[in-house]
Each structure stands twice: as structure tokens, then as C-alpha cells.
GROMACS .gro file of C-alpha atoms in nm:
model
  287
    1UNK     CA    1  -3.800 -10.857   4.184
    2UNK     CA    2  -3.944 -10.977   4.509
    3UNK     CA    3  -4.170 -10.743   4.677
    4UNK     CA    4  -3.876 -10.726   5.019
    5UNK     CA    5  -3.637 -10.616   4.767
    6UNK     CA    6  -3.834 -10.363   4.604
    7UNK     CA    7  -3.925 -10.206   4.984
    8UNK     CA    8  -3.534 -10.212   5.046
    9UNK     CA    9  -3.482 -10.001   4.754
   10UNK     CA   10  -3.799  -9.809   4.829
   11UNK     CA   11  -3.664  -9.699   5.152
   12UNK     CA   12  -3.342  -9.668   5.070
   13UNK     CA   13  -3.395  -9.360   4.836
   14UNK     CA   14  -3.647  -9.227   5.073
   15UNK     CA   15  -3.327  -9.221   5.345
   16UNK     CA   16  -3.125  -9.027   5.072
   17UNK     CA   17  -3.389  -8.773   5.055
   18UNK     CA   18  -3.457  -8.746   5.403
   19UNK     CA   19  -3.108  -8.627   5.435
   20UNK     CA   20  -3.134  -8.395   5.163
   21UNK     CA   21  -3.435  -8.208   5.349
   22UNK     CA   22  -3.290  -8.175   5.645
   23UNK     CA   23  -3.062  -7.881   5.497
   24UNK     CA   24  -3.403  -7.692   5.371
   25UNK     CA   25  -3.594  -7.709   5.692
   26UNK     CA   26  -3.382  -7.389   5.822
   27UNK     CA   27  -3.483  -7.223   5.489
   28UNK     CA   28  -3.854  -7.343   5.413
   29UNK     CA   29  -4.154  -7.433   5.661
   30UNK     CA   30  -4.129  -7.817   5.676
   31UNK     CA   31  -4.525  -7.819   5.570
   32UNK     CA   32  -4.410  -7.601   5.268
   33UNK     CA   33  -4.145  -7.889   5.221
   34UNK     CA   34  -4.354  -8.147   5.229
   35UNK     CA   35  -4.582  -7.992   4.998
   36UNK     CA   36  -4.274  -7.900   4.748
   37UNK     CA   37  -4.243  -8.271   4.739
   38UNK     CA   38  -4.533  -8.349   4.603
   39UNK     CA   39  -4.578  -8.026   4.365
   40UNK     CA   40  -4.236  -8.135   4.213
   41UNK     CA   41  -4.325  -8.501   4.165
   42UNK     CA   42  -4.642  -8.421   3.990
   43UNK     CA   43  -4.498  -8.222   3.729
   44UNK     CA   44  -4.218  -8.534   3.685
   45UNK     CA   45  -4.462  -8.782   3.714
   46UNK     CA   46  -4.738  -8.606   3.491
   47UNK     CA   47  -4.455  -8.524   3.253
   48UNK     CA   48  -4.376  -8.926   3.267
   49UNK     CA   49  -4.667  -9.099   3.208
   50UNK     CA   50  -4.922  -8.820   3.019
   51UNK     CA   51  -5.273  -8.910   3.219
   52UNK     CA   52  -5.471  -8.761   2.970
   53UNK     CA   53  -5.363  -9.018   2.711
   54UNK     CA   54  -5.564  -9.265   2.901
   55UNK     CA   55  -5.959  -9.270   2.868
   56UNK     CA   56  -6.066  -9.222   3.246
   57UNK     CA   57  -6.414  -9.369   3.416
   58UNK     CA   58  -6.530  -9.139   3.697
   59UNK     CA   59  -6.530  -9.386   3.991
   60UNK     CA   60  -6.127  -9.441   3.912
   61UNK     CA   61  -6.088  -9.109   3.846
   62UNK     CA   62  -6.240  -8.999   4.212
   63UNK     CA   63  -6.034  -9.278   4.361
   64UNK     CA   64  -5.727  -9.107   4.249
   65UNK     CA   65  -5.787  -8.807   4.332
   66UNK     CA   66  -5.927  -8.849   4.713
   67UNK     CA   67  -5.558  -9.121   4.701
   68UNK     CA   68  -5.360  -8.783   4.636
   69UNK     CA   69  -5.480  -8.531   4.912
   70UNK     CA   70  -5.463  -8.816   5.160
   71UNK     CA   71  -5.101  -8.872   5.070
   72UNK     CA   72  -5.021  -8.513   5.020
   73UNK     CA   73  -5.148  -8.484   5.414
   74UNK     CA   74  -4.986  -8.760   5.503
   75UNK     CA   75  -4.688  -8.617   5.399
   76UNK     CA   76  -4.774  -8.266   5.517
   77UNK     CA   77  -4.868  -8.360   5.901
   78UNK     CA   78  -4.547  -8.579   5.876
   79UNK     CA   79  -4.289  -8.297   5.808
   80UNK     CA   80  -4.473  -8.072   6.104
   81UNK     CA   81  -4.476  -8.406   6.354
   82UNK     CA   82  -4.123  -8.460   6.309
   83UNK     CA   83  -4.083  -8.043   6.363
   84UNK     CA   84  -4.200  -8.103   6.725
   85UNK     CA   85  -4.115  -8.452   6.786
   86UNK     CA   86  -3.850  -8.689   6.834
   87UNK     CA   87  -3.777  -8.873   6.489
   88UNK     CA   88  -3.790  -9.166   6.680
   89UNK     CA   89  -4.102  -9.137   6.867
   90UNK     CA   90  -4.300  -8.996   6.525
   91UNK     CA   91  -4.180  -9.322   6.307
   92UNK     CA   92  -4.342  -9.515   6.611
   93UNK     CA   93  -4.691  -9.392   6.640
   94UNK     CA   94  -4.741  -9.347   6.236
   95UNK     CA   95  -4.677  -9.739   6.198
   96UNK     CA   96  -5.005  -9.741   6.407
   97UNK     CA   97  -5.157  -9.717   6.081
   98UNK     CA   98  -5.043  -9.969   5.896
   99UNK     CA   99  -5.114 -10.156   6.221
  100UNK     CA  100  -5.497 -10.089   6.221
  101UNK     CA  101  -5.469 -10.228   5.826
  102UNK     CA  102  -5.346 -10.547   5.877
  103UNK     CA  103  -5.549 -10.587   6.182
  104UNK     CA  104  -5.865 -10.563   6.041
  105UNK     CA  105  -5.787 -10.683   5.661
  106UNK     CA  106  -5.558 -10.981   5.785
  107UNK     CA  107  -5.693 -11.351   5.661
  108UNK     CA  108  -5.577 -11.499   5.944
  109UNK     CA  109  -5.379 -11.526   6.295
  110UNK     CA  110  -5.047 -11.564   6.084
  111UNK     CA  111  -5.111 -11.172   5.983
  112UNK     CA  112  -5.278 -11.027   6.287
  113UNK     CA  113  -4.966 -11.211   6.476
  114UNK     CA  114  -4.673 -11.070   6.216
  115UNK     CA  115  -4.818 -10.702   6.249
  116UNK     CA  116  -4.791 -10.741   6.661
  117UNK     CA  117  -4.435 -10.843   6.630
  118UNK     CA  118  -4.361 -10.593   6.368
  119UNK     CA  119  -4.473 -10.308   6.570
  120UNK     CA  120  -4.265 -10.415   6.883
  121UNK     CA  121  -4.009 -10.452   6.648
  122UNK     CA  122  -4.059 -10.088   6.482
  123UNK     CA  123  -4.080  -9.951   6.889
  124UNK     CA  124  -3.783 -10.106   6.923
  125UNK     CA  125  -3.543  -9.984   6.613
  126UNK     CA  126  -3.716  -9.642   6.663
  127UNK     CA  127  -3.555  -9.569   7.001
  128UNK     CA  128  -3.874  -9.415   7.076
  129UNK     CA  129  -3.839  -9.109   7.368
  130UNK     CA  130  -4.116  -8.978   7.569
  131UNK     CA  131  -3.935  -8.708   7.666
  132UNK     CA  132  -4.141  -8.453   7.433
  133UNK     CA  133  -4.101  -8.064   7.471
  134UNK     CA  134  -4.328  -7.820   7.527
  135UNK     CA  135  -4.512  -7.798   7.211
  136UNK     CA  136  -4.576  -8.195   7.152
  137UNK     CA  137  -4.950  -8.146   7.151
  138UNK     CA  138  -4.870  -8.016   6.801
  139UNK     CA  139  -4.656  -8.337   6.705
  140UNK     CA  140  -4.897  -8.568   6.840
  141UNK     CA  141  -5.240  -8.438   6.715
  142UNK     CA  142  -4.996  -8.458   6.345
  143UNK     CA  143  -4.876  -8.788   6.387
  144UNK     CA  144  -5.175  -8.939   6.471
  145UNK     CA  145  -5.358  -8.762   6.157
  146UNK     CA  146  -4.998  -8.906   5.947
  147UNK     CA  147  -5.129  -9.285   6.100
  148UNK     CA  148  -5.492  -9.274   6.015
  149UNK     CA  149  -5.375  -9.109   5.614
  150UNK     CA  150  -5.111  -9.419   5.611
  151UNK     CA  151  -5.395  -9.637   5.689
  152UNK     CA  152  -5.603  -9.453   5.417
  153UNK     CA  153  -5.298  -9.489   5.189
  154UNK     CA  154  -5.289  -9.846   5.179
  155UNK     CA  155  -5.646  -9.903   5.119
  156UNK     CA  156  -5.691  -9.629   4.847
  157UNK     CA  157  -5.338  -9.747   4.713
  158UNK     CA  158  -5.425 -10.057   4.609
  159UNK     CA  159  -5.752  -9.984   4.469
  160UNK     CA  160  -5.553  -9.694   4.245
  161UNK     CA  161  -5.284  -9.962   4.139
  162UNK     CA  162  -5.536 -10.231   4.036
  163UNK     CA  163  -5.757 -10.009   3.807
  164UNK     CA  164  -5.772 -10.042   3.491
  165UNK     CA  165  -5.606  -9.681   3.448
  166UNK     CA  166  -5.419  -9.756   3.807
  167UNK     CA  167  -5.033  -9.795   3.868
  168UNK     CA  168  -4.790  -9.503   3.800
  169UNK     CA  169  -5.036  -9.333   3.599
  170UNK     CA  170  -5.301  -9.351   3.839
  171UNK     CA  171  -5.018  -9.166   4.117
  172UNK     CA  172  -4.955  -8.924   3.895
  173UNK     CA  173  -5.297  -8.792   3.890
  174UNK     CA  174  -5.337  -8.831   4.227
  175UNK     CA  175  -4.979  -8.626   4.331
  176UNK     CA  176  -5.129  -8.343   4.089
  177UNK     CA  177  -5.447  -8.369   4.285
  178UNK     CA  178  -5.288  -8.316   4.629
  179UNK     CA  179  -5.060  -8.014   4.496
  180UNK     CA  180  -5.337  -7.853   4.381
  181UNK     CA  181  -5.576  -7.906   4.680
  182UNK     CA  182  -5.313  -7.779   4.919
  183UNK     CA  183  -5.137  -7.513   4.716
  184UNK     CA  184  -5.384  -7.205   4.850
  185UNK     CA  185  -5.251  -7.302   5.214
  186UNK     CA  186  -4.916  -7.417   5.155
  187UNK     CA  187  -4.745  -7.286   4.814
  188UNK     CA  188  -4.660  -6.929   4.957
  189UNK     CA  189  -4.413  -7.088   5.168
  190UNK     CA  190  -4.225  -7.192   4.925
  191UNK     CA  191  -4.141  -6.922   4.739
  192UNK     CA  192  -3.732  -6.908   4.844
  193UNK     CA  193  -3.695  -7.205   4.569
  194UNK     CA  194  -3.777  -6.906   4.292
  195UNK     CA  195  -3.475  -6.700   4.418
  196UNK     CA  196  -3.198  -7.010   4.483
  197UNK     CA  197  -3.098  -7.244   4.204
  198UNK     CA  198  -2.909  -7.453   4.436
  199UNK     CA  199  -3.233  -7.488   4.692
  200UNK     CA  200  -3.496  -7.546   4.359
  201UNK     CA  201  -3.233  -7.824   4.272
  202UNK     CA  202  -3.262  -7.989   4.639
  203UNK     CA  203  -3.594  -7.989   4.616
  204UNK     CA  204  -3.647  -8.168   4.268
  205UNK     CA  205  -3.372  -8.462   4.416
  206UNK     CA  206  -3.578  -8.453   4.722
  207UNK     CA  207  -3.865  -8.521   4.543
  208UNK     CA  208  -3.742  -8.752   4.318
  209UNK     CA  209  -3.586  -8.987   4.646
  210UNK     CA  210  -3.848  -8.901   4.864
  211UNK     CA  211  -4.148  -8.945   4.633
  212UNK     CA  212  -4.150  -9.039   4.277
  213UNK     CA  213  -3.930  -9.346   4.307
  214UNK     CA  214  -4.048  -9.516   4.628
  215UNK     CA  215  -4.421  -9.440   4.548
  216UNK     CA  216  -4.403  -9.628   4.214
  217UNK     CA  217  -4.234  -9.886   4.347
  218UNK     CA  218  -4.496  -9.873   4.574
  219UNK     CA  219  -4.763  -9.895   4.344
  220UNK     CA  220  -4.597 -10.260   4.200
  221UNK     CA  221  -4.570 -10.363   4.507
  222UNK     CA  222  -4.969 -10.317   4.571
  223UNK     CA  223  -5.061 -10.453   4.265
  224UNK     CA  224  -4.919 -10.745   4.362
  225UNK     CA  225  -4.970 -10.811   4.764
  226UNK     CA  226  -5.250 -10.792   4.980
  227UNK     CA  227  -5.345 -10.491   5.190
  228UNK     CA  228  -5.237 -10.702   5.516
  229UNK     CA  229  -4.908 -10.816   5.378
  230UNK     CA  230  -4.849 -10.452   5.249
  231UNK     CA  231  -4.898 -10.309   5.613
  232UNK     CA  232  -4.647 -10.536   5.726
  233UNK     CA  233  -4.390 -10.468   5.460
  234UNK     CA  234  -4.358 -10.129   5.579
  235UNK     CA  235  -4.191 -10.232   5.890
  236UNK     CA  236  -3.887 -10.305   5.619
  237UNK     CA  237  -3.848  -9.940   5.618
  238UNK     CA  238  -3.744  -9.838   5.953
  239UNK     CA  239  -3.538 -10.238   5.943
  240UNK     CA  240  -3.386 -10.097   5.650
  241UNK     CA  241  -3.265  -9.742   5.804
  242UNK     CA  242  -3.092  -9.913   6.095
  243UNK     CA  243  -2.903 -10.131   5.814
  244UNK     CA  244  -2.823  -9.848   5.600
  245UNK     CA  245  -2.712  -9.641   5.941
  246UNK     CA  246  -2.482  -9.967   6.066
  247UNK     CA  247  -2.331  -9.963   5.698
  248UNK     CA  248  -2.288  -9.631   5.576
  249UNK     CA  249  -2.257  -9.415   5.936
  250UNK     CA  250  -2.097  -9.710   6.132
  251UNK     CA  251  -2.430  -9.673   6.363
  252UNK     CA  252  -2.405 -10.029   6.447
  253UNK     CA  253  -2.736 -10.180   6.597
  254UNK     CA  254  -2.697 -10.316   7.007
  255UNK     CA  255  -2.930 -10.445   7.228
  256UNK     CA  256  -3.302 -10.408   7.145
  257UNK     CA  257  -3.242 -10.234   6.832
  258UNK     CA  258  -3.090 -10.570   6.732
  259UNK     CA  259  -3.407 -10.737   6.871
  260UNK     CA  260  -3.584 -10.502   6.672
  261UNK     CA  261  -3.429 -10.635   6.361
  262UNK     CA  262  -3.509 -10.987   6.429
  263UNK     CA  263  -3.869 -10.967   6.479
  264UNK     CA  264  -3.905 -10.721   6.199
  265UNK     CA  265  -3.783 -11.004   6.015
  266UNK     CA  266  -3.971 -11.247   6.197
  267UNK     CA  267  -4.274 -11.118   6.106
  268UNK     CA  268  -4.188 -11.060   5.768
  269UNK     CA  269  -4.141 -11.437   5.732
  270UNK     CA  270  -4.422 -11.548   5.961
  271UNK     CA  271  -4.709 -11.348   5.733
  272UNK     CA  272  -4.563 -11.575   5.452
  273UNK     CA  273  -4.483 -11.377   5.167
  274UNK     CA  274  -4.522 -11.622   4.887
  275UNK     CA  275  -4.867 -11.630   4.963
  276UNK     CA  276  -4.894 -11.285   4.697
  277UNK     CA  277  -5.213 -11.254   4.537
  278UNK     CA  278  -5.174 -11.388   4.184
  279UNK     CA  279  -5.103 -11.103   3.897
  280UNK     CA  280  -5.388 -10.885   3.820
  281UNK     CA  281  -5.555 -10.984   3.490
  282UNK     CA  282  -5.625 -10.626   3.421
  283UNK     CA  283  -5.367 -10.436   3.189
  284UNK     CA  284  -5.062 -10.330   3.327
  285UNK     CA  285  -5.012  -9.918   3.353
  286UNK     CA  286  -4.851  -9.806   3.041
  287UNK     CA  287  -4.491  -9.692   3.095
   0.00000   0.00000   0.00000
């Protein structure tokens, strides 16, 4: 499946899961949420692929595990940005980190081009507000930590899904590494989902949606793109909510959201996407 398609799908079950959590954030502290999330999708993913099957070499092994505390903060400062921030306005300073990737790993002017456009484009289809309340200091100082981990993501990513012991495997040590690192700070929070079956079954679909299925899928996609190209695939994600939003809620895009669209596009196609790295010669992840 082409790498577009897989990012459609990717953010297409992270939508479903963002509207699952909405529900919980009245219930549970959206750090405690966020860090749910990950807990939950360790245990499935750990359960999935058995890590200690696999004979590990230290360097991977560390690159795994510093990979899954930066994505369980990412995730973490996240939930608490878009706590004290417009939805909007967080979605549009977090794609400065995939910005700062392609910017500095980009071959050429084709990439460093495509990520300018895709940013305007994200701006754009965010409806971004600076109309912030009175405790935005707290959503911006998160946000901007969210950006520099998505940068960090993409980098550490890729090295975790071309190792020899990388892909799907490879996330699922690093999700067990995150839950653990931040379960002394964040784990009490959560303790409603011992007391509620209906919440503790929210939470696994959350995590499921919001975490297990796009982050494999975004493991094959790494394997098989460059950082650069990767950075700008992510503006399919926002692209792909105003879609979903137009089909399913009748939230037709007008105006610049439309505009939005096009360069998203525009940039996809400009960045040349069937200029993929060829396929890995290393062993695939075992399923």
C-alpha cells in the first residue's frame, strides 16, 4: 500500500480515538490520559509481538528505549497543550517539528519547498486562533516541548524501524519504556479506570485508535521513506481530518481551509513521493 494511503488510514483511526477521549477528559487528567494510552498499548503491543523472543544488541536496545519516553512526552505535553489551547492553534505550532526535520534532512529545494507549503497549508486547515486564555503560557511552553519530541520522533523512529530488531517490535519496547518512565508521575491519575468497566474499555479502544494502529503503520511507513518525506507526510493528517469532518459531520471545507487542502496536496506531490528509499535489506520485524 502506498505510503499516502497508509497515513490516511493512520489518521483516520487516530480521529476515532480522539473522539473517544474527549468523553474521559471530565473524568481523568488529560496527562493521566495520555499516559493511559501508552500503558495500554504496551501491554497489547508487548502481548503482540513478545520482545524478548528477539536477541537484542545494546545500541538498538537504547535507541528504543530513549524512542519511547520521547513519544510518551510527546503525547503527554500534547493532551495538557490542547487542555489550555485552542485545538486549532496546538495542531499548528506542533507541525513546527516536523518542519525543523525536513528542513534540515531535506536533499534538496524540492523538500525544503514542499515542507513551506505544507505548513501554510496545515495554518490554514487548522483555523488557528490567537485568541488564547489566561493560562496559555501553560499550552505554549507544552506545545512547543510536543514539536521538538515530534522532531525527535521522526529521527529516533526511523532508526528503531530499520534495526535489525526495529519495526513493531522495536515500538513495543519502546511504549513499555515510556509507561514505565512516567508511571511514578502520572499512573495515580488514573486510577478511576480500576472502578468503571465502561471507562477501562474507552481507554483500551482509545489506545488501540490512538496508538497501536497508527504507530505501526507508522513504523512501515519509516522503514520505507526518508526522514524529509516522512515530515511532510504528516501534513496528510490534519488534510485528512478536514476530509473526514466534510464527509462524516457535513463540516464542508470554504475558503482557505480549501486552500489549505490544495497545497497540502501540493506539497505532497512536489517532494515526489516515488522517490522512497529502496526496501531495507535488513530482515523485516517478525509479526
Amino acid at each position: 500500500m502506498p505510503a499516502p494511503l497508509l497515513f490516511i488510514l493512520s489518521g483516520l483511526t487516530q480521529y476515532v480515538g480522539a473522539a473517544l477521549a474527549v468523553g474521559i477528559f471530565g473524568t481523568i487528567a488529560a496527562a493521566s490520559v495520555a499516559w493511559l494510552r501508552i500503558a495500554v498499548s504496551a501491554v497489547v503491543l508487548v502481548a503482540w509481538q513478545r520482545p524478548w523472543r528477539v536477541r537484542w544488541h545494546l545500541p538498538d536496545l537504547r535507541v528504543a528505549v530513549v524512542f519511547g519516553v520521547v513519544l510518551a512526552l510527546m503525547n503527554v505535553a500534547f493532551y495538557i497543550a490542547i487542555d489550555h489551547l485552542p485545538l486549532g492553534t496546538a495542531v499548528a505550532i506542533e507541525f513546527l517539528g516536523p518542519v525543523a526535520v525536513a528542513a534540515v534532512t531535506g536533499r534538496g529545494w524540492r523538500d525544503r519547498v514542499g515542507i513551506g507549503i505544507a505548513a501554510g497549508g496545515v495554518v490554514l486547515l487548522a483555523g488557528v486562533s490567537l485568541e488564547t486564555g489566561p493560562d496559555a503560557v501553560v499550552g505554549l511552553v507544552a506545545i512547543l516541548v510536543s514539536a521538538a519530541c515530534w522532531a525527535a520522533y521522526i529521527v529516533l523512529g526511523r532508526r528503531v524501524a530499520r534495526a535489525a530488531n526495529g519495526g513493531i517490535t522495536g515500538l513495543s519496547v519502546a511504549m513499555a519504556a515510556g509507561a514505565v518512565v512516567f508511571a511514578p508521575f502520572l499512573a495515580g491519575g488514573a486510577e478511576p479506570v480500576l472502578h468503571d468497566a465502561r471507562l477501562a474499555a474507552l481507554v483500551v479502544a482509545i489506545a488501540l485508535c490512538s496508538s497501536v494502529v497508527p504507530y505501526a503503520l507508522e513504523q512501515v511507513v519509516l522503514r520505507r521513506v526518508r526522514a524529509a518525506t516522512f515530515a511532510i507526510l504528516l501534513a496528510l493528517l490534519p488534510a485528512t481530518a478536514a476530509v473526514v469532518g466534510a464527509v462524516v459531520l457535513q463540516q464542508v471545507p470554504h475558503g482557505l481551509e480549501v486552500v489549505g487542502l490544495l497545497l497540502v496536496s501540493g506539497a505532497i506531490v512536489l517532494t515526489g513521493l516515488d522517490r522512497e528509499d529502496p526496501p531495507t535489506t535488513e530482515a523485516p520485524p517478525p509479526a
